[in-house]
Amino acid sequence: MLVVVGLDQDFNPRRIERYLVLIRASGADPVLVLTKADECEIVQDCIDLLLEVEESGVPIHAINAKDKASVAELAPYLGPGHTVVLVGSSGAGKSTLTNTLLGREKMKTNTVRSNDSRGRHTTTSRVLTPLPQGGCLIDTPGMREVKFSGDEDIVDAFEDIEALATGCRFRDCVHGNEPGCAVQAAIEEGTLDEARFMHFVKLRDELEAAAVTQAQRRAEEALLQKAAHKRNKDKLGRR
Ligand SMILES: Nc1nc2c(ncn2[C@@H]2O[C@H](COP(=O)(O)OP(=O)(O)OP(=O)(O)O)[C@@H](O)[C@H]2O)c(=O)[nH]1
Ligand SMILES: [Mg+2]
Ligand SMILES: [Zn+2]
């Protein structure tokens, strides 16, 4: 899955991290494609910012989606036997990238709002296209938001913290103020970056909240189903 993010006001490391957690949970391999590099003066700073919180080695490409030579570096993902799906906000450049890879204007594209870089939801359905490179590509409509369902796991994204946690005194340590916390010790020693830990905490809390919401929803559904079942039984019983 190519996560397509514009190097304009679309650029948001927190959202990118949520994409990566969701994609890893699905079993697909994420690749980060930063578009509009030709219009951004701080490309390397943006990449550095991502590297700070993202240590799992996701490939990052900063490109000009309108330029054939620039998008050529995506070739390793596009060969025979590969299917890539482009995901990202509206206006990120998914369809622009699709057209450049195809070498023709198959998909309609549209300018973004100048004040906040938002797109106009130009693509409205998913489109699967064979590529001249031999693989297949799916362009998709821009996503309005990226949220967790509650089934995801952040272990893969934070293997370093999970490994440290095995050294905590308590098995259910949340790495707050517990005595004998190996994670806090690593932060104090400087072997674990505090910003990275804070980011882990934020994602963990978001995931927990999503899991609770999901559990409540399932419980409500089960109750509704039980009530419907009873109604049916009563009705049939009367006949
Ligand atoms: N300069 C520059 N402009 C780009 C680049 N990528 C996309 N654009 C412009 O960004 C705008 C939005 O591009 P689209 O390809 O329509 O975006 P999209 O992701 O398909 O948007 P939706 O279909 O709405 O989800 C267009 O005006 C593109 O020309 C890039 O790398 N550089
Ligand atoms: Mg599009
Ligand atoms: Zn701990």
GROMACS .gro file of C-alpha atoms and ligand atoms in nm:
model
  273
    1MET     CA    1   0.000   0.000   0.000
    2LEU     CA    2   0.142   0.332  -0.102
    3VAL     CA    3   0.045   0.601   0.146
    4VAL     CA    4   0.040   0.916  -0.065
    5VAL     CA    5   0.093   1.236   0.135
    6GLY     CA    6   0.144   1.585  -0.004
    7LEU     CA    7   0.440   1.788   0.120
    8ASP     CA    8   0.201   2.079   0.168
    9GLN     CA    9  -0.055   2.124   0.445
   10ASP     CA   10  -0.154   1.760   0.400
   11PHE     CA   11   0.169   1.660   0.576
   12ASN     CA   12   0.082   1.527   0.922
   13PRO     CA   13   0.315   1.275   1.092
   14ARG     CA   14   0.046   1.159   1.335
   15ARG     CA   15  -0.193   1.068   1.057
   16ILE     CA   16   0.087   0.897   0.867
   17GLU     CA   17   0.161   0.685   1.175
   18ARG     CA   18  -0.206   0.580   1.198
   19TYR     CA   19  -0.199   0.476   0.833
   20LEU     CA   20   0.109   0.265   0.899
   21VAL     CA   21  -0.044   0.092   1.201
   22LEU     CA   22  -0.361   0.013   1.005
   23ILE     CA   23  -0.171  -0.114   0.703
   24ARG     CA   24   0.056  -0.336   0.909
   25ALA     CA   25  -0.251  -0.475   1.088
   26SER     CA   26  -0.393  -0.569   0.746
   27GLY     CA   27  -0.082  -0.764   0.652
   28ALA     CA   28   0.007  -0.540   0.357
   29ASP     CA   29   0.348  -0.375   0.317
   30PRO     CA   30   0.339   0.003   0.358
   31VAL     CA   31   0.545   0.245   0.150
   32LEU     CA   32   0.539   0.617   0.211
   33VAL     CA   33   0.518   0.840  -0.097
   34LEU     CA   34   0.558   1.210  -0.027
   35THR     CA   35   0.435   1.410  -0.328
   36LYS     CA   36   0.486   1.776  -0.426
   37ALA     CA   37   0.855   1.758  -0.335
   38ASP     CA   38   0.907   2.002  -0.625
   39GLU     CA   39   0.709   2.268  -0.437
   40CYS     CA   40   0.848   2.204  -0.088
   41GLU     CA   41   1.160   2.372   0.046
   42ILE     CA   42   1.198   2.154   0.354
   43VAL     CA   43   1.176   1.805   0.209
   44GLN     CA   44   1.465   1.666   0.414
   45ASP     CA   45   1.328   1.818   0.736
   46CYS     CA   46   0.995   1.647   0.675
   47ILE     CA   47   1.166   1.313   0.615
   48ASP     CA   48   1.380   1.358   0.929
   49LEU     CA   49   1.067   1.428   1.131
   50LEU     CA   50   0.917   1.100   1.014
   51LEU     CA   51   1.234   0.906   1.084
   52GLU     CA   52   1.225   1.035   1.441
   53VAL     CA   53   0.899   0.862   1.526
   54GLU     CA   54   0.908   0.585   1.271
   55GLU     CA   55   1.188   0.336   1.329
   56SER     CA   56   1.037   0.034   1.165
   57GLY     CA   57   1.210   0.096   0.835
   58VAL     CA   58   0.918   0.186   0.613
   59PRO     CA   59   1.055   0.301   0.275
   60ILE     CA   60   1.005   0.675   0.219
   61HIS     CA   61   1.008   0.839  -0.126
   62ALA     CA   62   0.981   1.213  -0.185
   63ILE     CA   63   0.875   1.273  -0.545
   64ASN     CA   64   0.714   1.504  -0.795
   65ALA     CA   65   0.412   1.299  -0.899
   66LYS     CA   66   0.386   1.493  -1.224
   67ASP     CA   67   0.735   1.402  -1.339
   68LYS     CA   68   0.809   1.072  -1.509
   69ALA     CA   69   1.177   1.067  -1.412
   70SER     CA   70   1.091   1.139  -1.048
   71VAL     CA   71   0.828   0.865  -1.012
   72ALA     CA   72   1.069   0.612  -1.168
   73GLU     CA   73   1.209   0.539  -0.821
   74LEU     CA   74   0.882   0.362  -0.738
   75ALA     CA   75   0.957   0.096  -1.002
   76PRO     CA   76   1.059  -0.173  -0.747
   77TYR     CA   77   0.698  -0.185  -0.624
   78LEU     CA   78   0.532  -0.196  -0.963
   79GLY     CA   79   0.668  -0.501  -1.141
   80PRO     CA   80   0.479  -0.816  -1.251
   81GLY     CA   81   0.306  -0.991  -0.963
   82HIS     CA   82   0.274  -0.672  -0.758
   83THR     CA   83  -0.050  -0.490  -0.686
   84VAL     CA   84  -0.024  -0.148  -0.528
   85VAL     CA   85  -0.310   0.051  -0.388
   86LEU     CA   86  -0.278   0.426  -0.343
   87VAL     CA   87  -0.435   0.566  -0.027
   88GLY     CA   88  -0.431   0.915   0.120
   89SER     CA   89  -0.622   1.239   0.160
   90SER     CA   90  -0.805   1.402  -0.125
   91GLY     CA   91  -0.563   1.621  -0.317
   92ALA     CA   92  -0.253   1.426  -0.215
   93GLY     CA   93  -0.181   1.340  -0.578
   94LYS     CA   94  -0.292   0.976  -0.609
   95SER     CA   95  -0.450   1.021  -0.952
   96THR     CA   96  -0.166   1.247  -1.069
   97LEU     CA   97   0.078   0.970  -0.977
   98THR     CA   98  -0.143   0.710  -1.149
   99ASN     CA   99  -0.144   0.912  -1.472
  100THR     CA  100   0.231   0.967  -1.469
  101LEU     CA  101   0.297   0.597  -1.412
  102LEU     CA  102   0.057   0.509  -1.694
  103GLY     CA  103   0.193   0.773  -1.925
  104ARG     CA  104  -0.157   0.900  -2.008
  105GLU     CA  105  -0.433   1.104  -1.846
  106LYS     CA  106  -0.663   0.817  -1.750
  107MET     CA  107  -0.776   0.970  -1.420
  108LYS     CA  108  -0.930   1.310  -1.371
  109THR     CA  109  -0.735   1.538  -1.134
  110ASN     CA  110  -0.820   1.868  -0.972
  111THR     CA  111  -0.642   2.151  -0.794
  112VAL     CA  112  -0.640   2.176  -0.415
  113ARG     CA  113  -0.774   2.463  -0.203
  114SER     CA  114  -0.493   2.713  -0.161
  115ASN     CA  115  -0.559   2.799   0.204
  116ASP     CA  116  -0.544   2.444   0.344
  117SER     CA  117  -0.427   2.216   0.058
  118ARG     CA  118  -0.749   2.016   0.071
  119GLY     CA  119  -0.859   1.833  -0.241
  120ARG     CA  120  -1.205   1.826  -0.395
  121HIS     CA  121  -1.276   1.452  -0.378
  122THR     CA  122  -1.223   1.423  -0.750
  123THR     CA  123  -1.188   1.044  -0.763
  124THR     CA  124  -1.514   0.885  -0.646
  125SER     CA  125  -1.462   0.514  -0.705
  126ARG     CA  126  -1.177   0.266  -0.690
  127VAL     CA  127  -1.008   0.202  -1.022
  128LEU     CA  128  -0.784  -0.097  -1.097
  129THR     CA  129  -0.542  -0.050  -1.386
  130PRO     CA  130  -0.271  -0.271  -1.529
  131LEU     CA  131   0.057  -0.081  -1.545
  132PRO     CA  132   0.312  -0.078  -1.828
  133GLN     CA  133   0.562  -0.176  -1.556
  134GLY     CA  134   0.385  -0.515  -1.535
  135GLY     CA  135   0.201  -0.484  -1.203
  136CYS     CA  136  -0.144  -0.352  -1.117
  137LEU     CA  137  -0.241  -0.028  -0.950
  138ILE     CA  138  -0.557   0.073  -0.769
  139ASP     CA  139  -0.639   0.443  -0.740
  140THR     CA  140  -0.887   0.520  -0.464
  141PRO     CA  141  -1.102   0.815  -0.350
  142GLY     CA  142  -0.937   1.040  -0.091
  143MET     CA  143  -0.996   0.941   0.270
  144ARG     CA  144  -1.173   1.186   0.497
  145GLU     CA  145  -1.024   1.050   0.815
  146VAL     CA  146  -0.812   0.764   0.942
  147LYS     CA  147  -0.931   0.597   1.259
  148PHE     CA  148  -0.858   0.274   1.439
  149SER     CA  149  -1.124   0.001   1.456
  150GLY     CA  150  -0.984  -0.153   1.774
  151ASP     CA  151  -0.841  -0.469   1.614
  152GLU     CA  152  -0.499  -0.324   1.539
  153ASP     CA  153  -0.175  -0.382   1.715
  154ILE     CA  154   0.120  -0.146   1.751
  155VAL     CA  155   0.373  -0.411   1.846
  156ASP     CA  156   0.526  -0.414   1.497
  157ALA     CA  157   0.567  -0.040   1.491
  158PHE     CA  158   0.728  -0.025   1.836
  159GLU     CA  159   0.930  -0.343   1.864
  160ASP     CA  160   1.198  -0.158   2.062
  161ILE     CA  161   0.953  -0.053   2.333
  162GLU     CA  162   0.788  -0.395   2.345
  163ALA     CA  163   1.132  -0.553   2.390
  164LEU     CA  164   1.218  -0.314   2.673
  165ALA     CA  165   0.882  -0.384   2.838
  166THR     CA  166   0.974  -0.748   2.893
  167GLY     CA  167   1.221  -0.613   3.151
  168CYS     CA  168   0.956  -0.424   3.353
  169ARG     CA  169   0.891  -0.556   3.704
  170PHE     CA  170   0.516  -0.582   3.649
  171ARG     CA  171   0.378  -0.771   3.355
  172ASP     CA  172   0.094  -0.520   3.310
  173CYS     CA  173   0.323  -0.218   3.348
  174VAL     CA  174   0.191   0.081   3.152
  175HIS     CA  175   0.533   0.252   3.183
  176GLY     CA  176   0.403   0.542   3.389
  177ASN     CA  177   0.518   0.570   3.749
  178GLU     CA  178   0.547   0.200   3.828
  179PRO     CA  179   0.860   0.096   4.017
  180GLY     CA  180   1.103  -0.116   3.817
  181CYS     CA  181   0.985   0.012   3.479
  182ALA     CA  182   1.249  -0.072   3.218
  183VAL     CA  183   1.098   0.166   2.964
  184GLN     CA  184   1.122   0.468   3.195
  185ALA     CA  185   1.475   0.360   3.285
  186ALA     CA  186   1.571   0.354   2.917
  187ILE     CA  187   1.435   0.707   2.872
  188GLU     CA  188   1.639   0.827   3.170
  189GLU     CA  189   1.951   0.658   3.035
  190GLY     CA  190   1.889   0.818   2.699
  191THR     CA  191   1.863   0.490   2.507
  192LEU     CA  192   1.494   0.548   2.429
  193ASP     CA  193   1.384   0.878   2.280
  194GLU     CA  194   1.116   1.039   2.495
  195ALA     CA  195   0.927   1.184   2.196
  196ARG     CA  196   0.906   0.837   2.049
  197PHE     CA  197   0.774   0.700   2.378
  198MET     CA  198   0.512   0.979   2.400
  199HIS     CA  199   0.404   0.891   2.051
  200PHE     CA  200   0.374   0.525   2.148
  201VAL     CA  201   0.157   0.623   2.447
  202LYS     CA  202  -0.071   0.833   2.229
  203LEU     CA  203  -0.123   0.554   1.976
  204ARG     CA  204  -0.171   0.296   2.253
  205ASP     CA  205  -0.438   0.513   2.418
  206GLU     CA  206  -0.613   0.569   2.086
  207LEU     CA  207  -0.615   0.196   2.021
  208GLU     CA  208  -0.749   0.118   2.366
  209ALA     CA  209  -1.028   0.373   2.325
  210ALA     CA  210  -1.118   0.223   1.987
  211ALA     CA  211  -1.122  -0.127   2.135
  212VAL     CA  212  -1.362  -0.014   2.411
  213THR     CA  213  -1.594   0.153   2.160
  214GLN     CA  214  -1.588  -0.161   1.949
  215ALA     CA  215  -1.669  -0.383   2.247
  216GLN     CA  216  -1.962  -0.159   2.342
  217ARG     CA  217  -2.091  -0.162   1.987
  218ARG     CA  218  -2.071  -0.542   1.972
  219ALA     CA  219  -2.252  -0.576   2.306
  220GLU     CA  220  -2.530  -0.345   2.185
  221GLU     CA  221  -2.563  -0.538   1.860
  222ALA     CA  222  -2.585  -0.866   2.050
  223LEU     CA  223  -2.865  -0.725   2.268
  224LEU     CA  224  -3.056  -0.596   1.967
  225GLN     CA  225  -3.023  -0.933   1.796
  226LYS     CA  226  -3.146  -1.115   2.102
  227ALA     CA  227  -3.450  -0.885   2.121
  228ALA     CA  228  -3.524  -0.937   1.751
  229HIS     CA  229  -3.493  -1.313   1.794
  230LYS     CA  230  -3.736  -1.307   2.085
  231ARG     CA  231  -3.987  -1.098   1.886
  232ASN     CA  232  -3.974  -1.347   1.600
  233LYS     CA  233  -4.019  -1.640   1.835
  234ASP     CA  234  -4.321  -1.474   2.001
  235LYS     CA  235  -4.475  -1.400   1.664
  236LEU     CA  236  -4.427  -1.754   1.533
  237GLY     CA  237  -4.540  -1.902   1.862
  238ARG     CA  238  -4.876  -1.723   1.837
  239ARG     CA  239  -4.961  -1.874   1.498
  240LIG     N1  240   0.359   2.036  -0.808
  240LIG     C1  241   0.302   1.919  -0.783
  240LIG     N2  242   0.167   1.910  -0.786
  240LIG     C2  243   0.111   1.790  -0.760
  240LIG     C3  244   0.188   1.675  -0.730
  240LIG     N3  245   0.104   1.573  -0.707
  240LIG     C4  246  -0.020   1.621  -0.724
  240LIG     N4  247  -0.018   1.753  -0.756
  240LIG     C5  248  -0.134   1.840  -0.778
  240LIG     O1  249  -0.224   1.823  -0.670
  240LIG     C6  250  -0.358   1.833  -0.713
  240LIG     C7  251  -0.438   1.716  -0.666
  240LIG     O2  252  -0.395   1.599  -0.732
  240LIG     P1  253  -0.491   1.472  -0.756
  240LIG     O3  254  -0.406   1.372  -0.828
  240LIG     O4  255  -0.619   1.510  -0.818
  240LIG     O5  256  -0.518   1.424  -0.606
  240LIG     P2  257  -0.592   1.290  -0.556
  240LIG     O6  258  -0.510   1.237  -0.446
  240LIG     O7  259  -0.618   1.199  -0.670
  240LIG     O8  260  -0.728   1.350  -0.498
  240LIG     P3  261  -0.876   1.279  -0.487
  240LIG     O9  262  -0.906   1.213  -0.616
  240LIG    O10  263  -0.967   1.394  -0.459
  240LIG    O11  264  -0.867   1.185  -0.372
  240LIG     C8  265  -0.351   1.850  -0.864
  240LIG    O12  266  -0.362   1.988  -0.894
  240LIG     C9  267  -0.213   1.797  -0.900
  240LIG    O13  268  -0.160   1.859  -1.016
  240LIG    C10  269   0.331   1.691  -0.725
  240LIG    O14  270   0.408   1.599  -0.695
  240LIG     N5  271   0.381   1.814  -0.752
  241MG      MG  272  -0.788   1.115  -0.740
  242ZN      ZN  273   0.719  -0.041   3.227
   0.00000   0.00000   0.00000
